[in-house]
Coordinates of N, CA, C and O in Angstrom, one line a residue:
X253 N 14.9 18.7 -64.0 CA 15.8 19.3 -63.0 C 17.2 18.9 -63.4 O 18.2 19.6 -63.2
X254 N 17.4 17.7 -64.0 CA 18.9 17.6 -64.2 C 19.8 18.5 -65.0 O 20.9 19.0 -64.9
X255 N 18.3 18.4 -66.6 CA 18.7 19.4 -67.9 C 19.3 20.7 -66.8 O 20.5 21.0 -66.7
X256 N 18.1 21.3 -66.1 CA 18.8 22.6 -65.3 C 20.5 22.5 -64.9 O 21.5 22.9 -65.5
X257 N 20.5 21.6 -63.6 CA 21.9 21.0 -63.0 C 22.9 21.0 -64.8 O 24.0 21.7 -64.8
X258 N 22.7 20.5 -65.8 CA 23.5 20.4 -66.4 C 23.7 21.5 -67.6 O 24.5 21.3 -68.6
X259 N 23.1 22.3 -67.4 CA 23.0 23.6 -68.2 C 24.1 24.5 -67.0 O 25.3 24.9 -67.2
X260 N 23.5 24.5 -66.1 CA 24.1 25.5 -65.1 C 25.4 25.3 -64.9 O 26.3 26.1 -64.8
X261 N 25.6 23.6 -64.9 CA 27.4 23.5 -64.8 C 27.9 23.4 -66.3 O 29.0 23.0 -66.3
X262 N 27.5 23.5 -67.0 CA 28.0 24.3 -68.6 C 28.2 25.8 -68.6 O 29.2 26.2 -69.2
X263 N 27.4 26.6 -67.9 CA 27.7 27.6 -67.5 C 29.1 28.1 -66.8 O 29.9 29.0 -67.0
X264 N 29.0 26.9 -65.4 CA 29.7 26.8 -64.7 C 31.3 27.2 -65.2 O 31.9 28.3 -65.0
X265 N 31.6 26.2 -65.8 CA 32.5 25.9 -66.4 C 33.1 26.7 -67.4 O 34.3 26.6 -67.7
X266 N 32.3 27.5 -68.0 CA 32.5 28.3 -69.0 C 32.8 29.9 -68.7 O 33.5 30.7 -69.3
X267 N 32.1 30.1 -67.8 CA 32.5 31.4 -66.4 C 34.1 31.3 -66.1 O 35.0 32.1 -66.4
X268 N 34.3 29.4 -65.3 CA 35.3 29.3 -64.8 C 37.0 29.6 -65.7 O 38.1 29.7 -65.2
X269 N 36.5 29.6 -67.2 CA 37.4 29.4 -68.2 C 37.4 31.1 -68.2 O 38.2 31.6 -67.5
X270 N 36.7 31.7 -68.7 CA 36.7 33.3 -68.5 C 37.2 33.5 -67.3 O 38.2 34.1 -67.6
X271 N 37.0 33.3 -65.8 CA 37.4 34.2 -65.3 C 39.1 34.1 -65.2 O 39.5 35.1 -64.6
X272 N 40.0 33.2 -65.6 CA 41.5 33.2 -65.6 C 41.9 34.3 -66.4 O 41.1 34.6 -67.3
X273 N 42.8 35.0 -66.2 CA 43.2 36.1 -67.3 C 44.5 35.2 -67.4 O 44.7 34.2 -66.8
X274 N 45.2 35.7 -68.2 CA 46.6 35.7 -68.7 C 47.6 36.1 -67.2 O 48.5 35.3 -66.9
X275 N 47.1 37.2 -66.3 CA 47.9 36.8 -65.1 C 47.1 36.7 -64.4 O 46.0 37.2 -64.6
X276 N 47.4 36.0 -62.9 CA 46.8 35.6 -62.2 C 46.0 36.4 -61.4 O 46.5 37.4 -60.8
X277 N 44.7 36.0 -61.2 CA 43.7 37.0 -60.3 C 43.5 36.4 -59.0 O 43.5 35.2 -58.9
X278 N 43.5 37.5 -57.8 CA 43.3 37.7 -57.1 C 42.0 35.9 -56.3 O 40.8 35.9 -56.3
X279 N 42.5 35.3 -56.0 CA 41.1 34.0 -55.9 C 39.9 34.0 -55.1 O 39.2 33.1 -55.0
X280 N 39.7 35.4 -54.2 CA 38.2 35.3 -53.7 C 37.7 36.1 -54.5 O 36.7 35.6 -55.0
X281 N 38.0 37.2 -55.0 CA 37.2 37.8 -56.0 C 36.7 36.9 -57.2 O 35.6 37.1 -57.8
X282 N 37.5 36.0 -57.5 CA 37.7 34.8 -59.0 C 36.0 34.0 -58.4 O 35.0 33.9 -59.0
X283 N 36.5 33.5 -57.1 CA 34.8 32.6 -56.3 C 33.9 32.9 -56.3 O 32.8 32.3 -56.4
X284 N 34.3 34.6 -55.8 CA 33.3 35.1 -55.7 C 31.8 35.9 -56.5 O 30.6 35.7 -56.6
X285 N 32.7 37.1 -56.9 CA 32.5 37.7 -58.5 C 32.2 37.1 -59.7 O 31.8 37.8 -60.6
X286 N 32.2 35.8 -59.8 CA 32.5 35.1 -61.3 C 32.2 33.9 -61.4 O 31.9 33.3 -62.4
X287 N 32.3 33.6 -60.1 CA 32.0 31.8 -59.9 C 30.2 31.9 -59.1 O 29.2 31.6 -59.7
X288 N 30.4 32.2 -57.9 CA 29.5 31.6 -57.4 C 28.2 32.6 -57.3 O 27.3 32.0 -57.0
X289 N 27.9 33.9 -57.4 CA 26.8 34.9 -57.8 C 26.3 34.7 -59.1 O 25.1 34.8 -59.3
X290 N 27.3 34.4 -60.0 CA 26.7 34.0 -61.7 C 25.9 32.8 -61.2 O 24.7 32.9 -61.4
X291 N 26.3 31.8 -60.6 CA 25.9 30.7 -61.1 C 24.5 30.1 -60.0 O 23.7 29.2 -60.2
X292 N 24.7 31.2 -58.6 CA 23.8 31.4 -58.3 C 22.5 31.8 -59.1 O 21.5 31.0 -58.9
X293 N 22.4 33.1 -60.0 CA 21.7 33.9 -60.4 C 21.3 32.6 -61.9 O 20.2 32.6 -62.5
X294 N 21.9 31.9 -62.1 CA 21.6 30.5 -62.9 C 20.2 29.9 -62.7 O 19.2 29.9 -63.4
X295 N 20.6 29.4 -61.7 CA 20.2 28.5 -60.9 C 18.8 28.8 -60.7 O 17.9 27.9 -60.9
X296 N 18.3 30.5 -60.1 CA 17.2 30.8 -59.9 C 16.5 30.9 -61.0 O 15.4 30.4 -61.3
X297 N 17.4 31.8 -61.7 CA 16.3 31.9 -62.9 C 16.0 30.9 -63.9 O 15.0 31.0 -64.5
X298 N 16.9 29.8 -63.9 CA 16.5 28.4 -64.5 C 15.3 27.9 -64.0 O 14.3 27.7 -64.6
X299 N 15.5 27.6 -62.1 CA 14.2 27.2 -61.6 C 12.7 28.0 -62.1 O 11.7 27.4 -62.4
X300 N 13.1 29.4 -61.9 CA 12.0 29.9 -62.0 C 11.4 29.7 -63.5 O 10.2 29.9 -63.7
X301 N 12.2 29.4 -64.5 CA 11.8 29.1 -65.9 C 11.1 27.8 -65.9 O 10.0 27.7 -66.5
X302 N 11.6 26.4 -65.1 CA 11.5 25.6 -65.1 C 10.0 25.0 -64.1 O 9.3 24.0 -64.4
X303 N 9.7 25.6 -63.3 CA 8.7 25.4 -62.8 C 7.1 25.4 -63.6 O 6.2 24.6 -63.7
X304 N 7.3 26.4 -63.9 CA 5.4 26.5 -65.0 C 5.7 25.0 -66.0 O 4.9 24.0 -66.1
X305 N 6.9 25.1 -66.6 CA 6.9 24.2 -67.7 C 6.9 22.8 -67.0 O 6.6 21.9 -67.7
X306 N 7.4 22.5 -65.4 CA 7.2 21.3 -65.0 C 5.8 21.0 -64.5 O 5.3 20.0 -64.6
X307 N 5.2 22.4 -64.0 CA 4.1 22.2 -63.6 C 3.1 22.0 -64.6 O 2.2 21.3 -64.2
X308 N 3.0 22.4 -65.7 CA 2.5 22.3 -66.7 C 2.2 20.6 -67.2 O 1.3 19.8 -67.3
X309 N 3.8 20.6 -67.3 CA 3.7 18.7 -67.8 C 3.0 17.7 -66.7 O 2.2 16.7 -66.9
X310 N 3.6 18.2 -65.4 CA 2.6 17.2 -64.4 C 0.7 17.4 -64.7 O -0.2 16.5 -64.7
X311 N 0.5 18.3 -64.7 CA -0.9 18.7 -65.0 C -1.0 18.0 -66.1 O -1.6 16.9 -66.0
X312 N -0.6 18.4 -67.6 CA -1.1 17.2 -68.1 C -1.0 15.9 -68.1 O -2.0 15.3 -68.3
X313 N 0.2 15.2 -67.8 CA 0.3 14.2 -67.4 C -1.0 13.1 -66.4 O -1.3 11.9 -66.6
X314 N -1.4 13.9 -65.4 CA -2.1 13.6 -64.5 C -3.4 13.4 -65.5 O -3.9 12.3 -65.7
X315 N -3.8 14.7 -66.1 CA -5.2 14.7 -66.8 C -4.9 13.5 -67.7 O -5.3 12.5 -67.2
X316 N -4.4 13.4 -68.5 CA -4.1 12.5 -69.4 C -4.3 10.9 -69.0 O -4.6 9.9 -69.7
X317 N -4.1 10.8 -67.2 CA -4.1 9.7 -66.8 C -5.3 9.3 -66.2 O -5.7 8.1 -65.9
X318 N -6.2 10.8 -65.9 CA -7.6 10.6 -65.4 C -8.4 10.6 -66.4 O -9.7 10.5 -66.3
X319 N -7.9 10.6 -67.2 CA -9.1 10.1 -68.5 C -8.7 8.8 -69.0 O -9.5 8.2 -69.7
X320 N -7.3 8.4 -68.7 CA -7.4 6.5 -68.9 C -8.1 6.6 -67.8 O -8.9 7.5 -68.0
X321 N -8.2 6.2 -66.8 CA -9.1 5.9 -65.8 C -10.4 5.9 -65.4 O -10.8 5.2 -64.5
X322 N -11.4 7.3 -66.3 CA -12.3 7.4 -66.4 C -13.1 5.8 -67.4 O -13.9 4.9 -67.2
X323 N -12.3 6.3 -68.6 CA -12.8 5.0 -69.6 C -12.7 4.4 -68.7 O -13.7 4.7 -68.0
X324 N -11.6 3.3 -67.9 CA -11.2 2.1 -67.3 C -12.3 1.6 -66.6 O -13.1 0.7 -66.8
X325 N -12.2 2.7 -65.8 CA -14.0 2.8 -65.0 C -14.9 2.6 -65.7 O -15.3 1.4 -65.7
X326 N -15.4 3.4 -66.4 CA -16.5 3.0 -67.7 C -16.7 1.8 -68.2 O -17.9 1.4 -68.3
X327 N -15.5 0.8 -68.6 CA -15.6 -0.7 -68.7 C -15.8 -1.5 -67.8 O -16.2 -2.7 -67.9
X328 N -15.5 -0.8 -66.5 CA -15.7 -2.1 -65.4 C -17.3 -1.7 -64.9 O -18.0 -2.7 -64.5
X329 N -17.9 -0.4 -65.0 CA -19.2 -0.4 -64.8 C -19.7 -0.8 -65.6 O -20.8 -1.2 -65.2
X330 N -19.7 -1.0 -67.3 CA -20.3 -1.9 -67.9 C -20.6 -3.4 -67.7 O -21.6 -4.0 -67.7
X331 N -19.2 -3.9 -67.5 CA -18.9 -5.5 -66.8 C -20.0 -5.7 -65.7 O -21.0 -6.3 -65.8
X332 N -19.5 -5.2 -64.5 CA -20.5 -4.9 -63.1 C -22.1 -4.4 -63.6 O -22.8 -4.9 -62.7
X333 N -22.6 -4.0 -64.2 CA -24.1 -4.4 -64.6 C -24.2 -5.0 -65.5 O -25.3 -4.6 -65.9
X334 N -23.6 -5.9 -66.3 CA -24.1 -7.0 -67.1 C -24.0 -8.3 -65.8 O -24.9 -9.1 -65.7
X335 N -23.1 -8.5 -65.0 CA -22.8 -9.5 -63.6 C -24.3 -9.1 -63.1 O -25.4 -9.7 -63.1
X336 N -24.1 -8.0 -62.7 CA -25.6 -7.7 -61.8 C -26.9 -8.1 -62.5 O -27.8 -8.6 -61.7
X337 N -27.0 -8.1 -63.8 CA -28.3 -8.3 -64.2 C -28.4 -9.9 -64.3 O -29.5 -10.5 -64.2
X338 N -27.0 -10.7 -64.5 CA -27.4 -11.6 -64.6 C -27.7 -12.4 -62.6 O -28.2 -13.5 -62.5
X339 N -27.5 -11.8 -61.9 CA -27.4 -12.5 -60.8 C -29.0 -11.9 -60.2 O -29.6 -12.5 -59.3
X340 N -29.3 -10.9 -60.9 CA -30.9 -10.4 -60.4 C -31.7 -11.8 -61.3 O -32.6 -12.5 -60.9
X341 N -31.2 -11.8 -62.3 CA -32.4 -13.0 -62.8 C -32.4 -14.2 -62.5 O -33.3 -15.0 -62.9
X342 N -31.2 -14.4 -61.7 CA -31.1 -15.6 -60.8 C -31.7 -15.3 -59.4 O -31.9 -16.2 -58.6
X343 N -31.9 -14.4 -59.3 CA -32.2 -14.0 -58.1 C -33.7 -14.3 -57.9 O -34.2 -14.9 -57.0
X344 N -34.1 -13.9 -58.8 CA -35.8 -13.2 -59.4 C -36.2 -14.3 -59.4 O -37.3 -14.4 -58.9
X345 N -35.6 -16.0 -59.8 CA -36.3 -17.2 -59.7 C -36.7 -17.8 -58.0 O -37.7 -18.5 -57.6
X346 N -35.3 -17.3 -57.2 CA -35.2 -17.8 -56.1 C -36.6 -17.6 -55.0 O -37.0 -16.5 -54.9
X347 N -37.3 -18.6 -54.2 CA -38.2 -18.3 -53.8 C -37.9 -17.1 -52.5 O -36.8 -16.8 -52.2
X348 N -39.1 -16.4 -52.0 CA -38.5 -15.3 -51.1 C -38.6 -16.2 -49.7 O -39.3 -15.6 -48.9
X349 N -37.9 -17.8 -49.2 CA -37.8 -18.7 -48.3 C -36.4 -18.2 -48.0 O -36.1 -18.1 -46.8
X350 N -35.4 -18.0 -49.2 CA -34.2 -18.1 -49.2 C -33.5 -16.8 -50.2 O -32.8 -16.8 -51.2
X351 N -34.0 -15.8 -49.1 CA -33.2 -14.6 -49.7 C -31.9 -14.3 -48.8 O -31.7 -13.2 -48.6
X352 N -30.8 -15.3 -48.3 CA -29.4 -15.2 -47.9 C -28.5 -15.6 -48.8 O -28.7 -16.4 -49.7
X353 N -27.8 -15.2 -48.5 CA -26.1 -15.1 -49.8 C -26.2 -16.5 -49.9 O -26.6 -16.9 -51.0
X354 N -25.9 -17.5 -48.9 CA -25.6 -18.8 -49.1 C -26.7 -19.9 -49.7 O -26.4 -20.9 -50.4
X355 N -28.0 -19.5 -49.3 CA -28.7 -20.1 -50.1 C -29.0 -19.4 -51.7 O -29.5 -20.2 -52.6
X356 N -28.7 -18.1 -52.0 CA -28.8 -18.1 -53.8 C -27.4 -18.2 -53.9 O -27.2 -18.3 -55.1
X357 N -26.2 -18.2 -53.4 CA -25.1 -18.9 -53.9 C -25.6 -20.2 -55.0 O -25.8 -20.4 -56.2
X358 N -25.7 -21.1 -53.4 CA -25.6 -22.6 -53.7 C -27.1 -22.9 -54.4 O -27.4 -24.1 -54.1
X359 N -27.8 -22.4 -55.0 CA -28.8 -22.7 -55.6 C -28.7 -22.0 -57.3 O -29.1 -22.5 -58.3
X360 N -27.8 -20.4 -56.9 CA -27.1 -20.0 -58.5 C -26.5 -21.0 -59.3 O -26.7 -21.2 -60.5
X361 N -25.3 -22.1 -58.3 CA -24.3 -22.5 -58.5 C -24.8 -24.2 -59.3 O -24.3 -24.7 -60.3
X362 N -26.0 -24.8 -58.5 CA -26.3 -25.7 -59.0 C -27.3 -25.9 -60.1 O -27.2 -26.9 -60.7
X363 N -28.1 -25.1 -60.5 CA -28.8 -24.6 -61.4 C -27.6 -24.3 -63.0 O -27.8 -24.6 -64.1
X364 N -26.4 -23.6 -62.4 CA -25.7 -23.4 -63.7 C -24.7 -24.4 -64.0 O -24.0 -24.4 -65.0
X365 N -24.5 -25.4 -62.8 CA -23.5 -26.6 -63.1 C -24.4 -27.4 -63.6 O -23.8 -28.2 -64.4
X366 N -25.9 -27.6 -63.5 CA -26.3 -28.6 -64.2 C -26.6 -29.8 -63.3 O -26.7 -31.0 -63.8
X367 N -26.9 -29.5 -62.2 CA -26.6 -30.2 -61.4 C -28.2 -30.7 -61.3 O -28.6 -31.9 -61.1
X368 N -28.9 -29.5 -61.3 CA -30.7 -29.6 -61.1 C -30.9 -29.4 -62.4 O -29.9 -29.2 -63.1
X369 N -32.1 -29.3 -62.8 CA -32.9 -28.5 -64.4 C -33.9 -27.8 -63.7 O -34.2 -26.8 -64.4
X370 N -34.6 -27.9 -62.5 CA -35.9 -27.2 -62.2 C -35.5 -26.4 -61.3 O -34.4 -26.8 -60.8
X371 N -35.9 -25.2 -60.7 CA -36.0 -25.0 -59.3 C -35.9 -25.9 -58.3 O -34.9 -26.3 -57.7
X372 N -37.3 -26.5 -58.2 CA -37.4 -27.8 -57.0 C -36.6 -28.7 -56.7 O -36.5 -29.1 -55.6
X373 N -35.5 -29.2 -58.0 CA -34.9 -29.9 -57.7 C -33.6 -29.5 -56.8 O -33.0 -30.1 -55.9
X374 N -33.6 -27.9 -57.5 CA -32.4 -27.8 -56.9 C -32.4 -26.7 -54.9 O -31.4 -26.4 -54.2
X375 N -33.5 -26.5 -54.9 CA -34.4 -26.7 -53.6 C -34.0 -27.8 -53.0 O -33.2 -27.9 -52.1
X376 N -34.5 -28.6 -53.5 CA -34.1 -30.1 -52.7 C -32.9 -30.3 -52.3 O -32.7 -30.6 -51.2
X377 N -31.9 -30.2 -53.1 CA -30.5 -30.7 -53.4 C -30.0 -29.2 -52.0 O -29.0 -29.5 -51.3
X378 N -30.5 -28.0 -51.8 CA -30.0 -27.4 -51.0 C -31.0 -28.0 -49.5 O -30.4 -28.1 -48.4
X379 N -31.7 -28.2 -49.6 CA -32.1 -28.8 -47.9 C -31.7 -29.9 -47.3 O -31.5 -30.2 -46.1
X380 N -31.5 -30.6 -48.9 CA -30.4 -32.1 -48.3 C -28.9 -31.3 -47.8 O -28.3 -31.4 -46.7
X381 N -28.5 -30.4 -48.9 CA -27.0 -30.1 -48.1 C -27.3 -29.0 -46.7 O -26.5 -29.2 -45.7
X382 N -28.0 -28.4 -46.5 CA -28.2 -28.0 -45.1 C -28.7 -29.2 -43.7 O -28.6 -29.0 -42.5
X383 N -29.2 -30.4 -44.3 CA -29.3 -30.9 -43.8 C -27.8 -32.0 -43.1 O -27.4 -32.3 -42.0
X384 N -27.2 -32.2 -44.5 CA -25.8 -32.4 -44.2 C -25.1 -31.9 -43.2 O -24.9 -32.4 -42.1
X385 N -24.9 -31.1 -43.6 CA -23.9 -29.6 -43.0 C -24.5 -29.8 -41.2 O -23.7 -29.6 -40.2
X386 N -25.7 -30.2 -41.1 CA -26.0 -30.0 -39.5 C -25.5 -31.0 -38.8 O -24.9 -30.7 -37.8
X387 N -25.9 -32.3 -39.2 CA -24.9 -33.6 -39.3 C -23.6 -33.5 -38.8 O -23.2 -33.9 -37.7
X388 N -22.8 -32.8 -40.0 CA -21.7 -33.1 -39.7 C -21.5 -31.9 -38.7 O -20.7 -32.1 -37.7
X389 N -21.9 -30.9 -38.7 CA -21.8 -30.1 -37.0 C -21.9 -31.0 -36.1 O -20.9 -31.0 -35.4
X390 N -22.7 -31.7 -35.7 CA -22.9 -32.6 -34.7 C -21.9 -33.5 -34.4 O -21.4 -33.7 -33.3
X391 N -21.4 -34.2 -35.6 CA -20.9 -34.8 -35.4 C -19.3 -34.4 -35.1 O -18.4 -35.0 -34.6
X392 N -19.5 -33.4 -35.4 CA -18.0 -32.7 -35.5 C -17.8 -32.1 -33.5 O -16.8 -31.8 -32.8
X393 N -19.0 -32.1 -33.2 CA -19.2 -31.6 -31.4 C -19.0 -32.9 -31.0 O -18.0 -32.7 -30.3
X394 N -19.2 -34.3 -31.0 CA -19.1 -35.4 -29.8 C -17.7 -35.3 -29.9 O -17.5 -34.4 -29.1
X395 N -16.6 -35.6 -30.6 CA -15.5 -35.5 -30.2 C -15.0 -34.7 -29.3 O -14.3 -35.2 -28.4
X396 N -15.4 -33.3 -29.2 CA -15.0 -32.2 -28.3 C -15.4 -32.7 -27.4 O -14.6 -33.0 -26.6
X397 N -17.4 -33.0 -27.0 CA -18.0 -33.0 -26.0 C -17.0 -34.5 -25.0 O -16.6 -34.4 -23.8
X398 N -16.8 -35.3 -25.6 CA -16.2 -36.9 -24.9 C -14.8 -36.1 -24.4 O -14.3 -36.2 -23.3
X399 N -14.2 -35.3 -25.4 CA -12.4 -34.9 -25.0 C -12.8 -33.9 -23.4 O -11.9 -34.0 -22.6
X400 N -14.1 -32.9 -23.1 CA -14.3 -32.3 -22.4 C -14.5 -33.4 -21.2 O -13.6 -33.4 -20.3
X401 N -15.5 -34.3 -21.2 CA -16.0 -35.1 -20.3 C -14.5 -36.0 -19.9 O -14.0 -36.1 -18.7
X402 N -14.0 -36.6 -20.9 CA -12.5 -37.3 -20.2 C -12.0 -36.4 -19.3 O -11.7 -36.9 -18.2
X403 N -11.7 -35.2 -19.5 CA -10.9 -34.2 -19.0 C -11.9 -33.9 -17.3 O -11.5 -33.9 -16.1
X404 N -12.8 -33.8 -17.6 CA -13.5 -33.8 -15.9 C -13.7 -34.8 -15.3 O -14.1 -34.8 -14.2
X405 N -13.3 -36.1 -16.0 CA -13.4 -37.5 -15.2 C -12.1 -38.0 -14.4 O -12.1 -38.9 -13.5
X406 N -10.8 -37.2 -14.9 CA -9.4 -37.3 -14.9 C -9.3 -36.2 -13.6 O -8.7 -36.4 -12.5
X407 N -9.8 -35.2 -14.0 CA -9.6 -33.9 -12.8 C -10.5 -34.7 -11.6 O -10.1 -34.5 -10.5
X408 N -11.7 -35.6 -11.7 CA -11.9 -35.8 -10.5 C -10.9 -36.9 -10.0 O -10.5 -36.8 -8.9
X409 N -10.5 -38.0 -10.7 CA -9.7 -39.3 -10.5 C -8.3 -38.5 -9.3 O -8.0 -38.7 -8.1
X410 N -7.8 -37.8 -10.5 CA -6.5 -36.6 -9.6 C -7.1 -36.6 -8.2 O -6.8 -37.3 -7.3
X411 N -8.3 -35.3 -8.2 CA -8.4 -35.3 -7.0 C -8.8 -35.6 -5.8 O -8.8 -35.0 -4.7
X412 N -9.4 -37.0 -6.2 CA -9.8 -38.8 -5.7 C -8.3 -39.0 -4.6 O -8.1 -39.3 -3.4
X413 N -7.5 -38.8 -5.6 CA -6.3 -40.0 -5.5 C -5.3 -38.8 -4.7 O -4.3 -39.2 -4.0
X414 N -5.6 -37.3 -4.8 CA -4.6 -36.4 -4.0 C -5.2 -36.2 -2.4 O -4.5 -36.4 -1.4
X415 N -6.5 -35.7 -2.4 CA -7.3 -35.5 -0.9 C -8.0 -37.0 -0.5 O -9.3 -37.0 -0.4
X416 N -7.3 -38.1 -0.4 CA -7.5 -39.6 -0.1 C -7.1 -39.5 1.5 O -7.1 -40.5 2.3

């Protein structure tokens, strides 16, 4: 669009040089006649030249970019089923006790840190940490439960000490 804009005011300009004569013309006919219908009639027929050939380049442009993207795709669905097959064969070991995310997580996770060498062990190592985890739930509630109970021992003291 600009090449257009700068073709047309090359035009412009070169109209505007022609239309002076040697004596002076008349200046709406000069605007009108010479200036601004030519450069009108520019303008259109540039656009209209200029569109197939923009539309053209966008179209390829675009194709051009949906076939990087196709490959791109193509690489990441190869990645994404080599991940998959390896997390099925971790999967495939896991007993069917513990088919949830968190338990073949934390059983994927210790198995490939090294943490267990067998199954069982690392079975074990997850019942101890679930058994953890419940622990500290509990323990994580007496605080609340005592901060609740102070708070109803205080609301009765208040209203001990107000309807006396």
């Amino acid at each position: 669009m600009f090449v257009i804009f700068i073709i047309v005011f090359g035009i412009f300009i070169y109209r505007l040089i022609q239309a002076y004569p040697i004596e002076p013309p008349n200046p709406n006919a000069v605007l009108l006649n010479e200036l601004a219908i030519p450069v009108y009639r520019y303008f259109l027929i540039l656009s209209i030249i200029d569109f197939p050939i923009s539309l053209f380049w966008g179209i390829s442009s675009v194709s051009r970019n949906l076939k990087q993207l196709i490959l791109n795709s193509n690489e990441l669905k190869k990645q994404l089923d080599i991940v998959i097959k390896e997390k099925i064969e971790i999967i495939s070991i896991i007993p069917e006790k513990y088919p949830y995310p968190l338990a073949t997580d934390f059983l994927a996770d210790v198995l490939i840190c090294g943490r267990a060498d067998t199954m069982k062990e690392a079975l074990n190592l997850y019942e101890e940490q679930i058994h953890r985890w419940k622990v500290e739930s509990k323990m994580d509630a007496v605080p609340k439960r005592q901060q609740s109970n102070n708070n109803l021992l205080w609301a009765h003291v208040v209203a001990d000490i107000l309807f006396r």
